[in-house]
Coordinates of C-alpha atoms and ligand atoms in Angstrom, one line a residue:
Chain U
M1 CA 144.4 59.5 127.2
P2 CA 142.2 61.5 124.7
I3 CA 139.6 63.6 126.6
L4 CA 137.2 63.0 123.7
E5 CA 136.8 60.5 120.8
F6 CA 134.8 60.3 118.1
K7 CA 133.9 56.7 116.7
N8 CA 132.6 56.4 113.3
V9 CA 129.7 59.3 114.3
S10 CA 127.0 60.1 111.9
K11 CA 124.3 62.6 112.2
I12 CA 121.3 62.6 109.9
Y13 CA 118.7 65.3 111.0
N14 CA 114.9 64.5 110.7
N15 CA 115.8 61.4 108.5
T16 CA 116.5 63.4 105.5
T17 CA 119.7 66.0 106.1
K18 CA 123.0 64.2 106.2
A19 CA 125.1 66.7 108.6
L20 CA 128.2 64.2 109.4
T21 CA 129.0 60.9 107.9
D22 CA 131.3 58.4 109.4
I23 CA 133.4 61.1 111.7
S24 CA 135.9 59.8 113.7
F25 CA 138.7 61.9 115.6
S26 CA 140.3 62.0 119.1
V27 CA 141.4 64.9 121.3
S28 CA 144.0 64.9 123.8
E29 CA 143.6 67.3 126.8
G30 CA 145.2 70.3 126.4
E31 CA 145.0 70.4 122.7
F32 CA 143.5 73.6 120.4
V33 CA 141.8 72.5 117.6
S34 CA 140.3 74.2 115.0
I35 CA 137.5 73.0 112.8
I36 CA 137.1 74.5 109.4
G37 CA 135.0 74.2 106.4
P38 CA 132.3 75.4 104.1
S39 CA 129.1 76.8 105.2
G40 CA 126.6 73.9 105.9
S41 CA 129.7 71.2 106.4
G42 CA 128.7 70.2 109.9
K43 CA 131.0 72.0 112.0
S44 CA 128.2 73.2 114.6
T45 CA 126.8 69.7 114.4
I46 CA 129.9 68.3 115.8
L47 CA 129.9 70.8 118.8
R48 CA 126.8 70.4 119.7
C49 CA 127.0 66.2 119.2
I50 CA 129.4 66.7 122.5
N51 CA 127.3 68.2 124.6
R52 CA 124.3 66.7 123.6
L53 CA 122.2 69.6 122.4
V54 CA 121.9 67.2 119.3
D55 CA 121.6 63.5 119.3
A56 CA 124.1 61.7 117.3
T57 CA 122.4 58.9 114.9
Q58 CA 125.1 56.3 114.7
G59 CA 128.6 55.8 116.1
S60 CA 129.9 56.7 119.8
I61 CA 131.5 59.8 121.5
I62 CA 133.6 59.2 124.5
F63 CA 134.1 62.5 126.7
D64 CA 135.9 61.9 129.7
G65 CA 136.0 58.4 129.8
H66 CA 132.1 58.4 129.5
D67 CA 130.3 57.0 126.2
I68 CA 128.1 60.0 126.1
K69 CA 125.4 58.7 123.3
Q70 CA 124.3 56.4 126.2
A71 CA 123.8 59.4 128.8
D72 CA 120.9 60.1 130.8
K73 CA 119.0 63.4 131.8
K74 CA 121.7 63.4 135.0
E75 CA 124.5 61.9 133.2
I76 CA 124.0 64.9 130.3
R77 CA 124.3 67.2 132.9
Q78 CA 127.1 66.1 134.2
V79 CA 128.7 66.5 130.6
R80 CA 127.6 69.7 130.0
K81 CA 129.1 71.3 133.2
K82 CA 132.2 69.9 132.1
A83 CA 132.3 71.2 128.6
G84 CA 131.6 75.1 128.6
M85 CA 130.5 76.2 125.3
I86 CA 130.5 79.9 123.7
F87 CA 128.5 81.0 120.5
Q88 CA 128.7 83.2 117.7
H89 CA 125.7 85.7 118.9
Y90 CA 127.2 85.1 122.6
N91 CA 123.6 83.8 123.7
L92 CA 123.5 85.9 127.1
V93 CA 120.2 87.0 128.8
D94 CA 120.3 90.3 127.7
R95 CA 118.0 92.0 130.4
L96 CA 120.3 90.4 133.0
S97 CA 123.5 91.7 134.6
V98 CA 127.0 91.1 133.6
I99 CA 127.9 89.3 136.9
E100 CA 124.3 87.6 137.0
N101 CA 125.4 85.8 133.3
V102 CA 128.4 84.6 134.6
L103 CA 126.7 83.3 137.8
H104 CA 124.7 81.1 135.3
G105 CA 127.8 79.0 134.3
R106 CA 127.2 77.5 138.1
L107 CA 123.6 76.3 137.5
G108 CA 124.7 72.9 136.5
Y109 CA 126.2 72.3 139.9
K110 CA 123.2 73.3 141.7
S111 CA 119.9 71.7 143.2
V112 CA 117.0 72.9 141.0
I113 CA 115.6 74.9 143.7
S114 CA 118.7 76.7 144.5
G115 CA 119.3 77.5 141.0
V116 CA 115.5 78.8 140.6
I117 CA 115.6 81.4 143.3
G118 CA 119.2 82.3 142.3
H119 CA 121.0 81.7 145.2
Y120 CA 124.8 81.5 145.0
T121 CA 127.6 81.0 147.6
E122 CA 130.1 83.3 148.3
A123 CA 132.7 81.5 147.1
E124 CA 130.9 81.3 143.6
K125 CA 130.6 85.2 143.8
E126 CA 133.9 85.5 144.5
K127 CA 135.4 83.7 141.7
A128 CA 132.8 85.1 139.2
F129 CA 134.6 88.5 140.2
Q130 CA 137.9 87.0 140.0
I131 CA 137.3 85.5 136.4
L132 CA 135.7 89.1 135.2
A133 CA 138.8 90.9 136.6
M134 CA 141.0 88.2 134.4
L135 CA 139.2 89.0 131.4
G136 CA 139.1 92.9 131.9
L137 CA 135.6 93.4 132.5
T138 CA 135.6 94.1 136.4
E139 CA 134.1 97.6 135.4
Q140 CA 131.5 96.1 133.6
A141 CA 130.0 93.6 136.7
Y142 CA 126.5 95.4 137.0
K143 CA 125.7 97.0 133.8
R144 CA 123.0 95.1 131.7
C145 CA 124.3 92.8 129.2
D146 CA 122.6 94.9 126.0
E147 CA 124.6 97.9 127.0
L148 CA 127.8 95.8 126.3
S149 CA 129.7 96.0 122.9
G150 CA 130.0 92.9 121.2
G151 CA 133.3 91.9 122.1
Q152 CA 132.6 92.7 125.8
K153 CA 129.4 90.3 125.1
Q154 CA 131.7 87.6 124.2
R155 CA 133.9 88.2 127.2
V156 CA 130.9 87.6 129.2
G157 CA 130.4 84.3 127.1
I158 CA 133.8 83.0 128.4
A159 CA 133.2 84.1 131.7
R160 CA 130.1 82.5 131.8
S161 CA 131.8 79.0 130.7
L162 CA 134.9 79.2 132.7
M163 CA 132.7 79.6 136.0
Q164 CA 131.6 75.8 134.9
E165 CA 135.2 75.1 135.5
P166 CA 134.9 72.9 132.0
R167 CA 137.4 70.4 131.0
L168 CA 136.4 71.8 127.3
I169 CA 135.5 74.7 125.5
L170 CA 133.5 74.7 122.8
C171 CA 133.6 77.6 120.5
D172 CA 130.9 78.0 117.9
E173 CA 132.2 80.6 115.7
P174 CA 133.5 82.6 118.6
I175 CA 134.5 85.8 116.3
A176 CA 132.3 85.4 113.3
S177 CA 130.2 88.6 114.4
L178 CA 133.5 90.8 115.8
D179 CA 135.5 93.1 114.1
P180 CA 138.9 92.8 113.8
S181 CA 140.8 93.8 116.7
S182 CA 137.6 92.7 119.3
S183 CA 138.5 89.3 117.7
K184 CA 142.2 89.2 118.5
I185 CA 141.5 90.0 122.1
I186 CA 139.1 87.3 122.0
M187 CA 141.2 84.5 120.1
D188 CA 144.1 85.9 122.9
Y189 CA 141.8 85.1 125.5
L190 CA 141.0 81.6 124.4
S191 CA 144.8 81.1 123.6
N192 CA 145.4 82.1 127.1
I193 CA 142.6 79.9 128.8
N194 CA 144.1 77.1 126.7
E195 CA 147.9 77.4 127.7
T196 CA 147.8 78.2 131.3
M197 CA 144.4 76.7 132.6
K198 CA 145.1 73.2 130.6
I199 CA 141.4 73.7 129.3
T200 CA 140.8 72.0 126.1
C201 CA 139.5 74.0 123.4
I202 CA 137.7 73.4 120.4
A203 CA 136.9 76.2 117.5
N204 CA 134.7 76.6 114.8
L205 CA 136.2 78.8 112.5
H206 CA 135.3 80.9 109.2
Q207 CA 139.0 82.4 108.6
V208 CA 141.5 80.2 107.8
D209 CA 144.4 82.6 108.9
V210 CA 143.0 82.6 112.4
A211 CA 142.8 78.8 112.3
L212 CA 146.7 78.9 111.3
R213 CA 147.5 81.3 113.8
Y214 CA 145.7 79.9 116.9
A215 CA 145.3 76.7 116.6
K216 CA 147.9 73.5 117.3
R217 CA 145.8 71.0 115.1
I218 CA 143.2 71.8 112.2
I219 CA 140.6 69.3 111.3
G220 CA 138.8 70.4 107.9
I221 CA 135.7 69.3 106.9
T222 CA 133.5 69.2 103.7
A223 CA 129.9 67.9 103.7
G224 CA 129.8 65.9 106.6
Q225 CA 133.4 64.2 106.0
I226 CA 136.7 65.2 107.6
V227 CA 139.4 65.3 104.9
Y228 CA 142.0 67.0 106.7
D229 CA 143.3 66.5 110.4
G230 CA 146.7 67.4 111.1
P231 CA 149.1 70.4 112.2
P232 CA 148.5 73.6 110.8
E233 CA 152.1 73.8 109.2
K234 CA 151.0 70.8 106.8
L235 CA 148.0 72.5 105.8
T236 CA 148.8 73.4 102.4
K237 CA 147.1 75.8 100.1
A238 CA 146.1 73.0 97.9
K239 CA 144.3 71.2 100.7
I240 CA 142.4 74.5 101.4
Y241 CA 140.9 74.9 98.5
D242 CA 139.9 71.3 98.7
I243 CA 138.4 71.8 102.1
Y244 CA 136.3 74.8 100.4
Q245 CA 135.8 72.7 97.4
S246 CA 136.5 75.7 95.1
D247 CA 139.6 76.4 92.8
E248 CA 142.4 79.0 93.2
G249 CA 141.6 82.7 93.4
E250 CA 138.0 82.2 94.9
L251 CA 138.9 82.1 98.0
I252 CA 138.6 85.9 100.4
T253 CA 142.0 84.8 101.9
D254 CA 143.3 84.7 97.9
V255 CA 142.9 88.5 97.9
K256 CA 145.9 90.4 98.1
Chain W
M1 CA 124.7 113.0 87.3
D2 CA 123.6 112.5 83.7
Q3 CA 123.4 108.9 84.3
T4 CA 119.8 109.4 85.6
Q5 CA 118.6 110.2 82.4
E6 CA 119.8 106.7 81.2
K7 CA 116.9 104.1 82.2
A8 CA 118.6 101.6 84.2
P9 CA 118.1 98.1 82.7
R10 CA 115.4 95.9 83.6
P11 CA 114.5 92.5 83.3
Q12 CA 111.3 92.1 81.1
D13 CA 109.8 90.1 83.9
Q14 CA 110.1 92.9 87.1
T15 CA 108.2 95.4 85.5
S16 CA 104.8 93.3 85.5
V17 CA 105.4 92.8 89.3
F18 CA 103.9 96.8 89.6
V19 CA 101.5 96.2 87.0
T20 CA 100.0 93.3 88.9
R21 CA 100.5 95.4 91.9
K22 CA 97.9 97.8 90.5
R23 CA 95.6 95.5 89.0
T24 CA 95.2 93.6 92.6
F25 CA 94.4 97.1 94.2
T26 CA 92.0 98.0 91.7
L27 CA 90.5 95.0 92.0
A28 CA 90.2 94.4 95.7
F29 CA 88.4 98.3 95.4
L30 CA 85.8 97.1 93.0
G31 CA 85.1 93.6 95.2
V32 CA 84.5 96.1 98.1
A33 CA 82.3 98.3 96.2
L34 CA 80.2 95.4 94.8
I35 CA 79.8 93.7 98.0
F36 CA 78.3 97.0 99.2
V37 CA 76.3 97.4 96.9
I38 CA 74.6 93.7 96.8
S39 CA 74.5 94.2 100.8
A40 CA 72.8 97.4 100.5
V41 CA 70.4 95.9 97.9
A42 CA 70.0 92.6 99.8
T43 CA 69.1 94.6 103.1
D44 CA 67.1 97.0 101.4
Y45 CA 69.5 99.4 103.0
E46 CA 68.8 103.3 101.5
V47 CA 71.9 104.6 101.1
I48 CA 70.9 108.2 100.9
G49 CA 68.0 107.9 103.8
G50 CA 70.8 106.2 106.0
L51 CA 73.3 109.6 105.6
E52 CA 70.2 111.5 106.0
S53 CA 69.4 110.6 109.2
I54 CA 72.6 111.0 110.6
P55 CA 72.3 115.0 111.7
K56 CA 69.0 113.9 113.5
A57 CA 70.4 111.3 115.0
V58 CA 73.0 113.6 116.7
V59 CA 70.3 115.9 117.8
W60 CA 68.3 113.4 119.7
M61 CA 71.4 112.1 120.9
A62 CA 72.5 115.7 121.9
R63 CA 69.1 116.1 123.6
H64 CA 68.9 113.0 125.6
F65 CA 72.6 111.8 126.4
I66 CA 73.8 114.9 128.1
P67 CA 73.5 114.1 132.2
D68 CA 71.5 116.0 134.0
A69 CA 71.5 116.8 137.8
K70 CA 69.4 113.4 138.7
A71 CA 72.3 111.5 136.7
W72 CA 75.5 113.2 138.6
S73 CA 73.5 112.5 141.8
R74 CA 74.1 108.7 140.8
L75 CA 77.7 109.5 140.2
P76 CA 79.0 108.1 143.6
Y77 CA 77.1 104.7 143.1
I78 CA 78.1 104.7 139.1
L79 CA 81.9 105.4 140.3
S80 CA 81.8 102.2 143.1
K81 CA 80.2 99.4 140.2
L82 CA 82.9 101.2 138.2
S83 CA 85.4 100.4 140.2
E84 CA 84.2 96.8 140.8
T85 CA 84.1 96.2 137.3
A86 CA 87.5 97.6 136.3
L87 CA 89.0 95.3 139.6
V88 CA 87.8 92.3 138.7
S89 CA 88.8 92.7 135.3
V90 CA 92.3 93.4 136.5
A91 CA 92.1 90.1 138.9
V92 CA 91.3 88.0 136.1
T93 CA 93.7 89.2 133.2
V94 CA 96.6 88.9 136.2
C95 CA 95.5 85.4 137.3
A96 CA 94.7 84.1 133.9
A97 CA 98.2 85.5 132.7
I98 CA 99.9 83.7 135.7
C99 CA 98.5 80.5 134.9
A100 CA 99.1 81.0 130.5
F101 CA 102.4 81.6 131.3
F102 CA 103.0 78.0 133.3
F103 CA 100.6 76.6 130.6
S104 CA 102.4 77.7 127.7
L105 CA 105.9 76.7 128.4
P106 CA 105.6 73.0 127.4
G107 CA 103.8 74.5 124.3
T108 CA 106.9 76.5 123.5
K109 CA 110.6 75.4 122.1
T110 CA 112.3 76.3 125.3
T111 CA 111.1 73.3 127.4
K112 CA 112.2 70.6 124.8
T113 CA 108.9 68.6 125.8
A114 CA 107.9 66.3 123.3
P115 CA 106.4 67.6 120.0
W116 CA 102.5 65.9 121.1
I117 CA 102.4 67.9 124.1
A118 CA 103.6 71.5 122.3
R119 CA 100.4 70.2 119.9
I120 CA 98.0 69.4 122.9
V121 CA 98.9 72.9 124.5
R122 CA 98.0 74.8 121.3
I123 CA 95.0 73.0 120.9
I124 CA 93.6 73.9 124.2
A125 CA 94.8 77.5 123.8
A126 CA 93.2 77.7 120.3
F127 CA 89.7 76.3 121.9
F128 CA 89.5 78.5 124.8
R129 CA 90.7 81.7 122.3
N130 CA 88.1 80.9 119.8
V131 CA 84.9 80.9 121.9
P132 CA 84.5 84.5 122.1
D133 CA 84.3 85.4 125.9
I134 CA 80.1 86.7 125.6
V135 CA 79.7 82.7 124.6
W136 CA 81.4 81.9 127.7
A137 CA 79.4 84.1 129.6
I138 CA 76.2 82.5 127.8
L139 CA 77.2 78.8 128.5
L140 CA 78.5 80.0 132.1
L141 CA 75.3 81.4 133.0
F142 CA 73.6 78.0 133.3
S143 CA 75.8 76.7 135.5
F144 CA 76.7 79.8 137.7
G145 CA 73.6 81.7 137.5
E146 CA 73.6 86.1 137.4
N147 CA 76.7 85.8 139.7
I148 CA 80.2 87.7 139.5
L149 CA 82.0 84.3 139.2
T150 CA 79.8 84.0 135.9
G151 CA 81.8 86.7 134.3
F152 CA 85.0 86.3 136.2
F153 CA 85.3 82.7 134.5
A154 CA 84.0 84.0 130.9
L155 CA 86.5 86.7 131.2
F156 CA 89.1 84.0 132.5
F157 CA 88.8 81.6 129.8
A158 CA 88.7 83.7 126.8
T159 CA 92.0 85.5 128.1
F160 CA 93.7 82.1 129.2
G161 CA 93.3 81.1 125.7
M162 CA 94.8 84.4 124.0
L163 CA 97.8 84.9 126.4
T164 CA 98.4 81.1 126.4
R165 CA 99.2 81.3 122.3
T166 CA 100.3 84.9 122.7
F167 CA 103.2 83.8 125.2
I168 CA 104.3 81.0 123.0
E169 CA 104.9 82.9 120.2
T170 CA 106.8 85.8 122.5
I171 CA 109.2 83.0 124.7
D172 CA 110.1 81.3 121.5
E173 CA 110.8 84.6 119.8
V174 CA 113.0 86.1 122.9
S175 CA 114.3 83.5 124.4
A176 CA 115.6 81.0 121.8
S177 CA 119.1 81.8 121.9
C178 CA 119.8 82.5 125.7
V179 CA 117.7 79.4 126.7
E180 CA 120.1 76.9 124.5
A181 CA 123.0 78.3 126.4
L182 CA 121.5 77.8 129.8
Y183 CA 120.9 74.4 128.7
A184 CA 124.6 74.1 127.7
T185 CA 125.6 74.7 130.9
G186 CA 123.9 71.9 132.4
A187 CA 121.1 73.7 133.8
T188 CA 118.0 71.7 134.1
S189 CA 114.5 73.1 132.2
L190 CA 113.0 74.8 135.7
Q191 CA 116.5 77.0 136.0
T192 CA 116.4 77.6 132.5
V193 CA 113.1 79.3 132.7
F194 CA 113.8 80.9 136.0
N195 CA 116.9 82.4 134.9
G196 CA 116.4 82.4 131.2
V197 CA 112.9 82.8 129.8
I198 CA 111.3 85.1 132.7
P199 CA 114.1 87.8 132.5
S200 CA 113.9 88.0 128.6
S201 CA 110.4 87.9 127.9
L202 CA 109.0 89.7 131.1
P203 CA 108.6 93.1 129.6
E204 CA 106.6 91.7 126.6
I205 CA 104.3 89.6 128.8
V206 CA 103.9 92.4 131.2
S207 CA 103.1 94.7 128.2
W208 CA 100.4 91.9 126.5
V209 CA 99.0 91.6 130.1
L210 CA 98.3 95.6 130.3
Y211 CA 97.1 95.0 126.8
M212 CA 94.4 92.2 128.3
I213 CA 93.5 94.5 131.5
E214 CA 92.5 97.0 128.9
T215 CA 90.2 94.8 126.5
N216 CA 89.0 93.0 129.7
I217 CA 87.6 96.2 131.3
R218 CA 85.7 96.8 127.7
S219 CA 84.2 93.3 127.5
S220 CA 83.5 92.9 131.4
T221 CA 80.9 95.8 130.7
L222 CA 79.5 93.8 128.0
I223 CA 79.4 90.7 130.0
G224 CA 78.2 92.7 133.3
M225 CA 74.9 93.4 130.9
L226 CA 74.2 89.7 130.6
T227 CA 75.1 88.4 134.2
A228 CA 73.3 91.2 135.8
T229 CA 76.7 92.5 137.8
G230 CA 78.8 95.6 137.6
I231 CA 78.8 98.6 135.6
G232 CA 77.4 96.5 132.6
Y233 CA 74.4 96.0 134.9
L234 CA 73.9 99.7 135.7
F235 CA 74.1 100.7 132.4
D236 CA 71.2 98.2 131.1
L237 CA 68.8 99.4 134.1
Y238 CA 69.3 103.3 133.4
Y239 CA 68.9 102.4 129.8
K240 CA 65.9 100.3 130.2
R241 CA 64.2 102.7 132.6
M242 CA 64.8 105.2 129.5
D243 CA 66.7 107.2 131.8
Y244 CA 69.5 107.9 128.9
S245 CA 71.1 110.9 130.7
S246 CA 72.4 108.4 133.9
A247 CA 73.1 105.6 131.2
S248 CA 75.5 108.0 129.3
L249 CA 77.0 109.2 132.3
V250 CA 77.9 105.3 132.5
V251 CA 79.3 105.3 129.4
I252 CA 81.4 108.5 129.7
S253 CA 82.6 107.4 133.0
I254 CA 83.6 103.7 131.2
V255 CA 85.1 105.8 127.9
I256 CA 87.7 108.0 130.8
L257 CA 88.6 104.6 132.9
V258 CA 89.4 103.1 129.7
I259 CA 91.6 106.3 128.3
A260 CA 93.2 106.4 131.7
I261 CA 94.1 102.7 131.9
E262 CA 95.4 102.9 128.5
I263 CA 97.7 106.3 129.3
L264 CA 99.0 104.2 132.2
S265 CA 100.1 101.6 130.8
N266 CA 101.6 103.3 127.9
K267 CA 103.9 104.6 130.7
I268 CA 104.3 101.6 132.3
R269 CA 105.5 99.9 128.9
K270 CA 107.9 103.0 128.3
V271 CA 109.4 102.3 132.1
I272 CA 109.8 98.4 131.5
M273 CA 111.2 98.4 127.8
Ligands
ATP301 N1 118.4 71.5 113.6 C1 118.2 71.3 112.5 N2 117.5 70.5 111.6 C2 117.6 70.2 110.4 N3 119.0 70.0 109.5 C3 119.9 70.5 110.2 C4 119.7 71.1 111.7 N4 120.8 72.1 111.9 C5 121.9 71.6 111.0 N5 121.1 71.3 109.9 C6 121.5 70.9 108.8 O1 122.8 70.1 108.7 C7 123.9 70.5 107.9 C8 125.0 71.1 108.5 O2 124.9 71.9 109.6 P1 125.8 72.4 110.6 O3 125.0 73.8 111.1 O4 126.3 71.8 111.5 O5 127.0 73.5 109.3 P2 127.9 74.5 109.6 O6 129.2 73.8 109.4 O7 127.8 74.9 111.4 O8 127.5 75.6 108.7 P3 127.9 77.2 109.1 O9 129.1 77.2 108.8 O10 127.0 78.2 108.3 O11 127.7 77.3 110.3 C9 123.0 71.7 107.1 O12 122.7 70.9 105.8 C10 122.2 72.3 107.8 O13 121.1 72.7 107.0
MG302 MG1 127.8 76.6 112.6

């Protein structure tokens, strides 16, 4: 049974900007999918429609058996806590400590009042430290996030999303602000989480070579439409040029 | 290095940017000079006479405004009034800041309120802000009379308007990214405000509150003259009695207080930022 299904989804921003046109695909549990495509093609919009940071204009999105387009406020909360998200710019509360940021992943599970006063159970704290240990951040637990490097911040972002005990992790360009070695560390963690914890991963990536290496399935979109959906092995050079709408020799990957 | 002699190629259009800039400055300067001349003529303001009177004024001030023994004997009373005014200013600013913070939230993008609500918040804030505190004081004088409450509410309204607007901008600027992430975890608006908005915008907010305390101590002196309360009243009293040396001691004590508050708040800013 697919964990996520897009059926003829369209998104038009402000009645003017067509971001997605008639998108359909489904993702099975445990998959590692990478969405690639040129800037402005609608990659972020797809991810945001899933956790309702953005409302799709048309079509239906089924996540974990529920049509999230019909979801009311309470159900949106349920959807969001089952779908972790990590961001290009990490989006942490920089002035708070690492451990506080990680515990924010539990807010979706809490009553409003205990979330407001920041009351976490011993079990939650224990779990937070376990996740930090797994991501090699034990030393940093009490540091303020603005003291961390980019790669460390992104690991805090991953830790926060793991705290949610998600079924699905949405990664919006997780390595776009990182150097090559931190990028590798982050991608290795994501791929590890996907394999050992069986959490489905959808990652928007700008680096085609990274997508080819880590993803088991590639979705290529151009101007809001799917132009490729299949395994990385079948993604030919010609298809890549097609996705990025450019000619041979114009892409950075062509530089030898 | 011999390349420096050769001029780098410039597009024709680009040079005119610098010319326009020079021209704008010249025009602006001439404009200001013209306005000065016109207003001097219109008001019969004698430029030379005005300049000549400056030394005389200084001598007069030096003679009358140096606090004498009588003025110094009033110092304890002056200080008690001064601290009253200062404490009221601090209290007003803090109350207004707390109200303004919660009132500004629906005006920010962080709470995802309907756009028309955000619009109303901004309009209300603009209304309170654009009526000067002195005007508030005059208006309130009718309802409260010469009472400390008049000054309190006058300052409260003006501060509330100013801070609401500032908080809306500050909060949108500093907390947009973490707010998005907190909503994505399934947090509610209130949880997001307490876990994301407050921690990330607190230093800026405190900094603005300190600034408003400084401003309000100055304004409250003026308002006190209107409402016959605090240090403003004392200044007015001495001044009308032509007891200039006591009045000047009042002014000196205000200046010292304002400078002290400024130094203190700069220290606090350094610590929290
Ligand atoms: N909040 C918004 N309001 C209006 N238009 C938007 C909004 N967000 C995105 N768009 C538009 O929708 C289209 C798709 O944007 P999206 O952010 O999904 O692209 P993307 O593939 O993620 O691009 P990038 O690789 O640069 O992140 C773009 O044309 C963009 O201008
Ligand atoms: Mg994007």
